[in-house]
Amino acid sequence: MSTKGSTQQSSPSPSPSHSPSLVEASSWGAGKLILFGEHAVVYGHPAVAVALSRGLEIHVCREVSPDANARVEARLSARGRLIDIEPPQSAALLTAFHEGLRWASERGLALSGVYEFTVAGALPFKVGLGSSAALSVASLRAIAKLHHHHFSDAELFEGALSMERVFHQNPSGLDHQVSIQGGALMFQRSTLAATLEGGGHAKGFTQRSLNIGKILHLVLSWTPREGSTADAVSGVAARRADSPSIYDTLFYEISEITKRGITAIESGDLYTLSALLNDNHQRLIKLGVSTPALNQSCERLLSLGALGAKMSGAGHGGTSFGLFESEARSQAAALSLQAGGHQALALSLH
Ligand code: PMV
């Protein structure tokens, strides 16, 4: 169920009969699920995430002014998913789109006039499944396409990082890198980028695509979050400042769990993998980012037959997932959760 790269869905199409004329383009960015290492990754430890086949599609429509130097402006279209987005979020979205346009302009694209963005796609917002990363990647691809340009993966990483900072202040880069690359990824921020507040100008990271040794049958379940990723990340930073050795020990333990998790994923050892998911979840409780609702969700997944379960993403609500032995079991568990009124999705990662 993992996806590679972008699905580009329409070509830039000049509209001949309008003045000012319109051009439009669409592109797509994948959501993500973090299997191991969230929060520790902000401090330079490795993490593992997979791209999802669910993502966001961004449609950008440019009103071309006869004045080639017309001021560049971003607008949100009232169509698409905007109906799901509350006003504080839509203000952040607009700021992020402005940032994307600013960044693209700095890269030499001849932008001018009004760019209207429409958000579509089936990825839920604000539950730790990478909606802001999917949005950033998709909108930069759409802007490039509209200007008959192509950003390399490294450029996309930089551009999406500057958009992600609007939402997350100090993003590790994991979410949008897995959205760009697709598949399953080990990602580790450089020590320098992890040390500087907001990443500074240090951009380094290492990554490795992982081979999934045996199909992973997962069930994801989510509830709305209490607060943002930035709140959860800054809460951890504040608690670490008070008790550095406790938090650094937890990060180290998560890092060891992640490394063993990588071996278990690649060798297809589902039982070790499940035990490691449970262990990582316990460390996230100790970091103070899990909630009673997330813990109950993991218990529910285990009672429905999951071999292991953990929360995923920044926490304070959001997503948890369980690993199942077979597709039949994961489908049955997802149906049972849905029948009980929970948001749930079964997916298989190859
Ligand atoms: O909840 P999300 O999808 O925003 O994931 C955040 C993951 C963190 O490790 C907590 C932060 C980061 O920048 O990697």
Short mmCIF file of C-alpha atoms and ligand atoms in Angstrom, two decimals:
data_model
loop_
_atom_site.label_atom_id
_atom_site.label_comp_id
_atom_site.label_asym_id
_atom_site.label_seq_id
_atom_site.Cartn_x
_atom_site.Cartn_y
_atom_site.Cartn_z
CA MET A 1 0.00 0.00 0.00
CA SER A 2 3.03 2.28 -0.02
CA THR A 3 3.43 4.62 -2.96
CA LYS A 4 6.36 6.01 -4.89
CA GLY A 5 6.80 9.64 -5.81
CA SER A 6 4.06 11.85 -7.18
CA THR A 7 0.93 11.16 -9.11
CA GLN A 8 0.59 14.13 -11.39
CA GLN A 9 -2.95 14.39 -12.57
CA SER A 10 -3.30 17.21 -15.09
CA SER A 11 -1.10 19.19 -17.42
CA PRO A 12 -0.76 22.95 -17.16
CA SER A 13 -3.58 24.20 -19.34
CA PRO A 14 -3.72 27.76 -20.60
CA SER A 15 -7.23 29.09 -20.88
CA PRO A 16 -7.41 31.12 -24.08
CA SER A 17 -10.58 33.13 -23.60
CA HIS A 18 -9.93 34.89 -20.28
CA SER A 19 -8.21 38.17 -19.61
CA PRO A 20 -6.37 38.03 -17.29
CA SER A 21 -5.80 34.44 -18.47
CA LEU A 22 -5.81 31.39 -16.21
CA VAL A 23 -3.47 28.46 -16.03
CA GLU A 24 -3.85 25.55 -13.71
CA ALA A 25 -2.07 22.41 -12.56
CA SER A 26 -2.57 19.68 -9.97
CA SER A 27 -0.23 17.44 -8.08
CA TRP A 28 -0.30 14.97 -5.25
CA GLY A 29 1.67 14.27 -2.05
CA ALA A 30 1.55 11.12 0.09
CA GLY A 31 0.63 10.97 3.77
CA LYS A 32 2.85 8.99 6.14
CA LEU A 33 2.80 6.69 9.14
CA ILE A 34 5.71 6.72 11.60
CA LEU A 35 6.52 3.17 12.68
CA PHE A 36 9.39 4.02 15.04
CA GLY A 37 11.27 6.98 16.48
CA GLU A 38 8.95 10.02 16.51
CA HIS A 39 10.18 12.82 18.80
CA ALA A 40 13.61 11.18 19.17
CA VAL A 41 14.13 12.01 15.46
CA VAL A 42 13.94 15.74 16.28
CA TYR A 43 17.12 15.22 18.39
CA GLY A 44 19.10 13.45 15.68
CA HIS A 45 18.09 9.82 16.34
CA PRO A 46 16.89 7.51 13.55
CA ALA A 47 13.20 7.01 12.77
CA VAL A 48 11.23 4.80 10.38
CA ALA A 49 8.18 5.93 8.43
CA VAL A 50 6.20 4.65 5.47
CA ALA A 51 4.40 6.62 2.75
CA LEU A 52 0.67 5.97 2.53
CA SER A 53 -1.43 5.56 -0.59
CA ARG A 54 -3.73 8.16 0.99
CA GLY A 55 -2.57 11.70 0.41
CA LEU A 56 -3.64 15.19 -0.60
CA GLU A 57 -4.14 16.62 -4.03
CA ILE A 58 -3.43 20.31 -4.53
CA HIS A 59 -4.92 22.13 -7.47
CA VAL A 60 -3.39 25.53 -8.18
CA CYS A 61 -5.04 28.01 -10.50
CA ARG A 62 -3.12 31.13 -11.52
CA GLU A 63 -4.79 34.29 -12.64
CA VAL A 64 -2.23 35.75 -15.00
CA SER A 65 -2.21 39.51 -14.87
CA PRO A 66 -1.21 41.52 -17.98
CA ASP A 67 1.37 43.13 -15.66
CA ALA A 68 4.28 40.64 -15.51
CA ASN A 69 5.44 42.28 -12.25
CA ALA A 70 2.06 41.96 -10.51
CA ARG A 71 2.39 41.14 -6.81
CA VAL A 72 2.34 37.41 -6.03
CA GLU A 73 -0.63 36.49 -3.87
CA ALA A 74 -1.93 33.18 -2.50
CA ARG A 75 -5.66 32.50 -2.06
CA LEU A 76 -7.56 29.56 -0.69
CA SER A 77 -10.36 28.25 -2.84
CA ALA A 78 -13.68 27.60 -1.11
CA ARG A 79 -13.96 24.33 -3.03
CA GLY A 80 -12.41 20.99 -2.05
CA ARG A 81 -11.62 20.18 1.59
CA LEU A 82 -11.68 23.75 2.91
CA ILE A 83 -15.03 22.96 4.44
CA ASP A 84 -13.18 20.64 6.92
CA ILE A 85 -10.69 23.33 7.91
CA GLU A 86 -11.32 25.70 10.81
CA PRO A 87 -10.33 29.39 10.50
CA PRO A 88 -7.06 29.23 12.53
CA GLN A 89 -5.92 26.33 10.36
CA SER A 90 -6.93 28.06 7.14
CA ALA A 91 -4.84 31.09 8.19
CA ALA A 92 -1.85 28.75 8.68
CA LEU A 93 -2.57 27.12 5.31
CA LEU A 94 -2.57 30.47 3.58
CA THR A 95 0.71 31.44 5.26
CA ALA A 96 2.21 28.11 4.16
CA PHE A 97 1.07 28.62 0.55
CA HIS A 98 2.58 32.14 0.61
CA GLU A 99 5.81 30.63 1.91
CA GLY A 100 5.77 28.02 -0.89
CA LEU A 101 5.34 30.76 -3.50
CA ARG A 102 8.10 32.85 -1.89
CA TRP A 103 10.45 29.87 -1.88
CA ALA A 104 9.64 28.96 -5.51
CA SER A 105 10.20 32.55 -6.57
CA GLU A 106 13.58 32.54 -4.82
CA ARG A 107 14.43 29.42 -6.87
CA GLY A 108 14.03 31.52 -10.03
CA LEU A 109 10.44 30.72 -11.10
CA ALA A 110 8.86 33.78 -12.73
CA LEU A 111 5.81 34.01 -10.45
CA SER A 112 3.30 36.83 -10.70
CA GLY A 113 -0.39 37.38 -10.03
CA VAL A 114 -2.86 35.44 -7.89
CA TYR A 115 -2.46 31.71 -7.14
CA GLU A 116 -5.61 30.04 -5.88
CA PHE A 117 -5.09 26.71 -4.06
CA THR A 118 -7.72 23.96 -3.73
CA VAL A 119 -7.09 21.13 -1.28
CA ALA A 120 -8.57 17.69 -2.06
CA GLY A 121 -7.86 14.07 -1.14
CA ALA A 122 -8.82 11.50 1.48
CA LEU A 123 -6.07 12.01 4.09
CA PRO A 124 -7.49 13.11 7.48
CA PHE A 125 -6.08 16.39 8.84
CA LYS A 126 -4.27 16.85 12.17
CA VAL A 127 -4.14 13.22 13.30
CA GLY A 128 -0.43 12.52 12.78
CA LEU A 129 -0.73 11.08 9.26
CA GLY A 130 1.39 13.77 7.59
CA SER A 131 -1.27 16.05 6.09
CA SER A 132 0.89 19.21 6.29
CA ALA A 133 3.82 17.40 4.63
CA ALA A 134 1.56 16.00 1.89
CA LEU A 135 0.15 19.48 1.34
CA SER A 136 3.60 21.10 1.17
CA VAL A 137 5.03 18.55 -1.26
CA ALA A 138 1.93 18.53 -3.48
CA SER A 139 1.67 22.31 -3.68
CA LEU A 140 5.35 22.80 -4.61
CA ARG A 141 5.02 20.12 -7.29
CA ALA A 142 1.87 21.84 -8.61
CA ILE A 143 3.54 25.29 -8.65
CA ALA A 144 6.55 23.83 -10.51
CA LYS A 145 4.31 22.08 -13.00
CA LEU A 146 2.31 25.21 -13.64
CA HIS A 147 5.58 26.98 -14.51
CA HIS A 148 6.85 24.06 -16.66
CA HIS A 149 9.56 23.45 -14.11
CA HIS A 150 10.70 20.45 -12.07
CA PHE A 151 12.17 20.55 -8.57
CA SER A 152 14.69 17.84 -7.70
CA ASP A 153 13.94 15.77 -4.58
CA ALA A 154 16.61 17.75 -2.69
CA GLU A 155 14.97 21.04 -3.69
CA LEU A 156 11.53 19.72 -2.75
CA PHE A 157 12.92 18.78 0.68
CA GLU A 158 14.14 22.35 1.23
CA GLY A 159 10.93 23.96 -0.03
CA ALA A 160 8.65 21.64 1.94
CA LEU A 161 10.81 22.21 5.04
CA SER A 162 10.22 25.95 4.83
CA MET A 163 6.46 25.36 4.41
CA GLU A 164 6.41 22.80 7.24
CA ARG A 165 8.02 25.37 9.56
CA VAL A 166 4.81 27.38 9.30
CA PHE A 167 2.98 24.47 10.94
CA HIS A 168 5.64 22.82 13.09
CA GLN A 169 8.36 25.40 13.88
CA ASN A 170 11.12 22.78 14.19
CA PRO A 171 10.21 19.84 11.90
CA SER A 172 12.77 17.05 11.64
CA GLY A 173 12.04 16.66 7.90
CA LEU A 174 10.96 13.02 8.29
CA ASP A 175 7.33 13.59 7.23
CA HIS A 176 7.97 15.38 3.98
CA GLN A 177 11.03 13.30 3.04
CA VAL A 178 8.97 10.10 3.20
CA SER A 179 6.21 11.85 1.25
CA ILE A 180 8.77 12.78 -1.45
CA GLN A 181 10.55 9.39 -1.56
CA GLY A 182 7.63 6.99 -1.08
CA GLY A 183 8.02 3.47 0.33
CA ALA A 184 9.52 2.70 3.75
CA LEU A 185 12.36 4.95 4.93
CA MET A 186 14.93 5.15 7.70
CA PHE A 187 15.59 8.87 8.26
CA GLN A 188 18.15 10.50 10.55
CA ARG A 189 18.67 14.22 10.89
CA SER A 190 22.28 15.42 11.05
CA THR A 191 23.46 16.19 14.56
CA LEU A 192 24.02 19.83 13.60
CA ALA A 193 20.51 20.30 12.18
CA ALA A 194 19.12 18.63 15.31
CA THR A 195 21.08 20.95 17.60
CA LEU A 196 20.12 24.27 16.02
CA GLU A 197 16.71 25.69 16.89
CA GLY A 198 14.44 25.35 13.83
CA GLY A 199 17.19 23.42 12.04
CA GLY A 200 19.01 26.72 11.42
CA HIS A 201 20.62 26.54 8.00
CA ALA A 202 21.92 23.04 8.61
CA LYS A 203 20.05 20.81 6.20
CA GLY A 204 21.73 17.48 6.50
CA PHE A 205 20.12 14.11 7.00
CA THR A 206 20.81 10.54 6.06
CA GLN A 207 18.21 8.14 4.77
CA ARG A 208 17.89 4.57 3.59
CA SER A 209 14.98 2.91 1.77
CA LEU A 210 13.96 -0.23 3.64
CA ASN A 211 12.93 -3.55 2.15
CA ILE A 212 9.86 -4.90 3.91
CA GLY A 213 10.74 -8.57 4.46
CA LYS A 214 7.17 -9.73 5.08
CA ILE A 215 3.91 -7.89 4.28
CA LEU A 216 2.83 -5.74 7.21
CA HIS A 217 -0.94 -5.88 7.80
CA LEU A 218 -1.81 -2.79 9.82
CA VAL A 219 -4.93 -1.21 11.24
CA LEU A 220 -4.80 2.55 11.81
CA SER A 221 -7.29 4.24 14.12
CA TRP A 222 -7.45 7.96 14.93
CA THR A 223 -9.22 10.62 16.96
CA PRO A 224 -8.81 14.41 16.80
CA ARG A 225 -5.76 15.87 18.47
CA GLU A 226 -5.68 18.10 21.53
CA GLY A 227 -3.19 20.69 20.27
CA SER A 228 -0.69 20.78 17.47
CA THR A 229 2.53 18.98 16.56
CA ALA A 230 4.38 22.17 17.54
CA ASP A 231 2.77 22.03 21.03
CA ALA A 232 3.76 18.38 21.49
CA VAL A 233 7.33 18.95 20.26
CA SER A 234 7.82 22.09 22.38
CA GLY A 235 6.34 20.29 25.42
CA VAL A 236 8.97 17.56 25.08
CA ALA A 237 11.68 20.22 24.66
CA ALA A 238 10.56 22.01 27.85
CA ARG A 239 10.45 18.78 29.89
CA ARG A 240 13.87 17.77 28.50
CA ALA A 241 15.30 21.14 29.55
CA ASP A 242 14.14 20.34 33.13
CA SER A 243 15.33 16.71 33.16
CA PRO A 244 17.92 16.25 30.41
CA SER A 245 19.30 12.89 31.52
CA ILE A 246 15.83 11.28 31.79
CA TYR A 247 14.84 12.49 28.34
CA ASP A 248 18.16 11.74 26.67
CA THR A 249 18.02 8.21 28.10
CA LEU A 250 14.51 7.79 26.68
CA PHE A 251 15.68 9.07 23.28
CA TYR A 252 18.62 6.66 23.37
CA GLU A 253 16.29 3.74 24.23
CA ILE A 254 13.93 4.72 21.39
CA SER A 255 16.91 4.88 19.06
CA GLU A 256 17.95 1.32 20.01
CA ILE A 257 14.34 0.12 19.57
CA THR A 258 14.24 1.79 16.13
CA LYS A 259 17.49 0.11 15.01
CA ARG A 260 16.20 -3.30 16.12
CA GLY A 261 12.87 -2.47 14.45
CA ILE A 262 14.66 -1.88 11.14
CA THR A 263 16.25 -5.32 11.34
CA ALA A 264 12.88 -6.91 12.21
CA ILE A 265 11.12 -5.10 9.31
CA GLU A 266 13.76 -6.18 6.81
CA SER A 267 13.92 -9.77 8.02
CA GLY A 268 10.13 -10.12 8.28
CA ASP A 269 10.26 -11.03 11.98
CA LEU A 270 6.72 -9.96 12.92
CA TYR A 271 6.92 -11.15 16.53
CA THR A 272 10.07 -9.17 17.38
CA LEU A 273 8.65 -6.22 15.46
CA SER A 274 5.43 -6.33 17.48
CA ALA A 275 7.28 -6.44 20.81
CA LEU A 276 9.37 -3.45 19.68
CA LEU A 277 6.23 -1.47 18.72
CA ASN A 278 4.88 -2.07 22.24
CA ASP A 279 8.24 -1.02 23.75
CA ASN A 280 8.33 2.18 21.66
CA HIS A 281 4.78 3.00 22.79
CA GLN A 282 5.83 2.64 26.46
CA ARG A 283 8.68 5.14 25.90
CA LEU A 284 6.23 7.58 24.26
CA ILE A 285 4.06 7.35 27.40
CA LYS A 286 7.17 8.24 29.43
CA LEU A 287 7.91 11.17 27.11
CA GLY A 288 4.44 12.46 28.06
CA VAL A 289 3.01 12.53 24.52
CA SER A 290 0.60 9.61 24.70
CA THR A 291 -2.87 10.13 26.19
CA PRO A 292 -5.40 7.83 27.91
CA ALA A 293 -7.36 7.79 24.61
CA LEU A 294 -4.27 6.69 22.64
CA ASN A 295 -3.41 4.05 25.24
CA GLN A 296 -6.99 2.73 25.14
CA SER A 297 -6.86 2.66 21.36
CA CYS A 298 -3.70 0.51 21.52
CA GLU A 299 -5.40 -1.78 24.09
CA ARG A 300 -8.42 -2.05 21.79
CA LEU A 301 -6.22 -3.02 18.84
CA LEU A 302 -4.44 -5.64 20.97
CA SER A 303 -7.79 -7.04 22.18
CA LEU A 304 -8.84 -7.35 18.52
CA GLY A 305 -5.83 -9.55 17.82
CA ALA A 306 -2.98 -7.12 17.06
CA LEU A 307 0.43 -8.64 17.81
CA GLY A 308 1.75 -5.19 18.81
CA ALA A 309 0.45 -1.62 18.85
CA LYS A 310 1.70 1.93 19.30
CA MET A 311 0.70 5.54 18.86
CA SER A 312 2.17 7.29 15.81
CA GLY A 313 3.17 10.91 15.21
CA ALA A 314 3.40 13.78 17.66
CA GLY A 315 0.72 12.45 20.03
CA HIS A 316 -1.72 14.34 22.32
CA GLY A 317 -4.39 12.37 20.44
CA GLY A 318 -4.21 11.40 16.79
CA THR A 319 -3.28 8.02 15.36
CA SER A 320 -2.46 4.63 16.80
CA PHE A 321 -1.90 1.44 14.84
CA GLY A 322 -1.70 -2.32 15.36
CA LEU A 323 0.25 -4.99 13.48
CA PHE A 324 -1.74 -8.12 12.56
CA GLU A 325 -0.73 -11.58 11.46
CA SER A 326 -2.88 -11.66 8.31
CA GLU A 327 -4.99 -9.45 6.09
CA ALA A 328 -8.13 -11.33 7.15
CA ARG A 329 -7.43 -10.40 10.79
CA SER A 330 -6.62 -6.77 10.06
CA GLN A 331 -9.75 -6.35 7.90
CA ALA A 332 -11.92 -7.94 10.61
CA ALA A 333 -10.41 -5.67 13.28
CA ALA A 334 -10.95 -2.53 11.15
CA LEU A 335 -14.57 -3.51 10.52
CA SER A 336 -15.12 -4.15 14.22
CA LEU A 337 -13.65 -0.73 15.13
CA GLN A 338 -15.77 1.00 12.50
CA ALA A 339 -18.88 -0.80 13.79
CA GLY A 340 -18.02 0.57 17.25
CA GLY A 341 -17.97 4.13 15.87
CA HIS A 342 -14.17 4.48 15.60
CA GLN A 343 -12.24 5.85 12.62
CA ALA A 344 -10.23 2.90 11.30
CA LEU A 345 -8.42 1.83 8.17
CA ALA A 346 -6.76 -1.50 7.30
CA LEU A 347 -3.74 -1.37 5.01
CA SER A 348 -0.98 -3.70 3.91
CA LEU A 349 2.59 -2.52 3.39
CA HIS A 350 4.74 -4.44 0.90
O1 PMV B 1 2.27 14.16 14.12
P1 PMV B 1 3.05 14.51 12.94
O2 PMV B 1 2.57 13.90 11.70
O3 PMV B 1 3.15 15.97 12.75
O4 PMV B 1 4.53 13.91 13.16
C1 PMV B 1 5.45 14.55 13.98
C2 PMV B 1 6.67 13.72 14.21
C3 PMV B 1 7.63 14.32 15.25
O5 PMV B 1 8.73 13.43 15.33
C4 PMV B 1 6.97 14.40 16.61
C5 PMV B 1 8.12 15.71 14.85
C6 PMV B 1 9.08 15.74 13.68
O6 PMV B 1 9.29 16.85 13.17
O7 PMV B 1 9.64 14.71 13.28
#
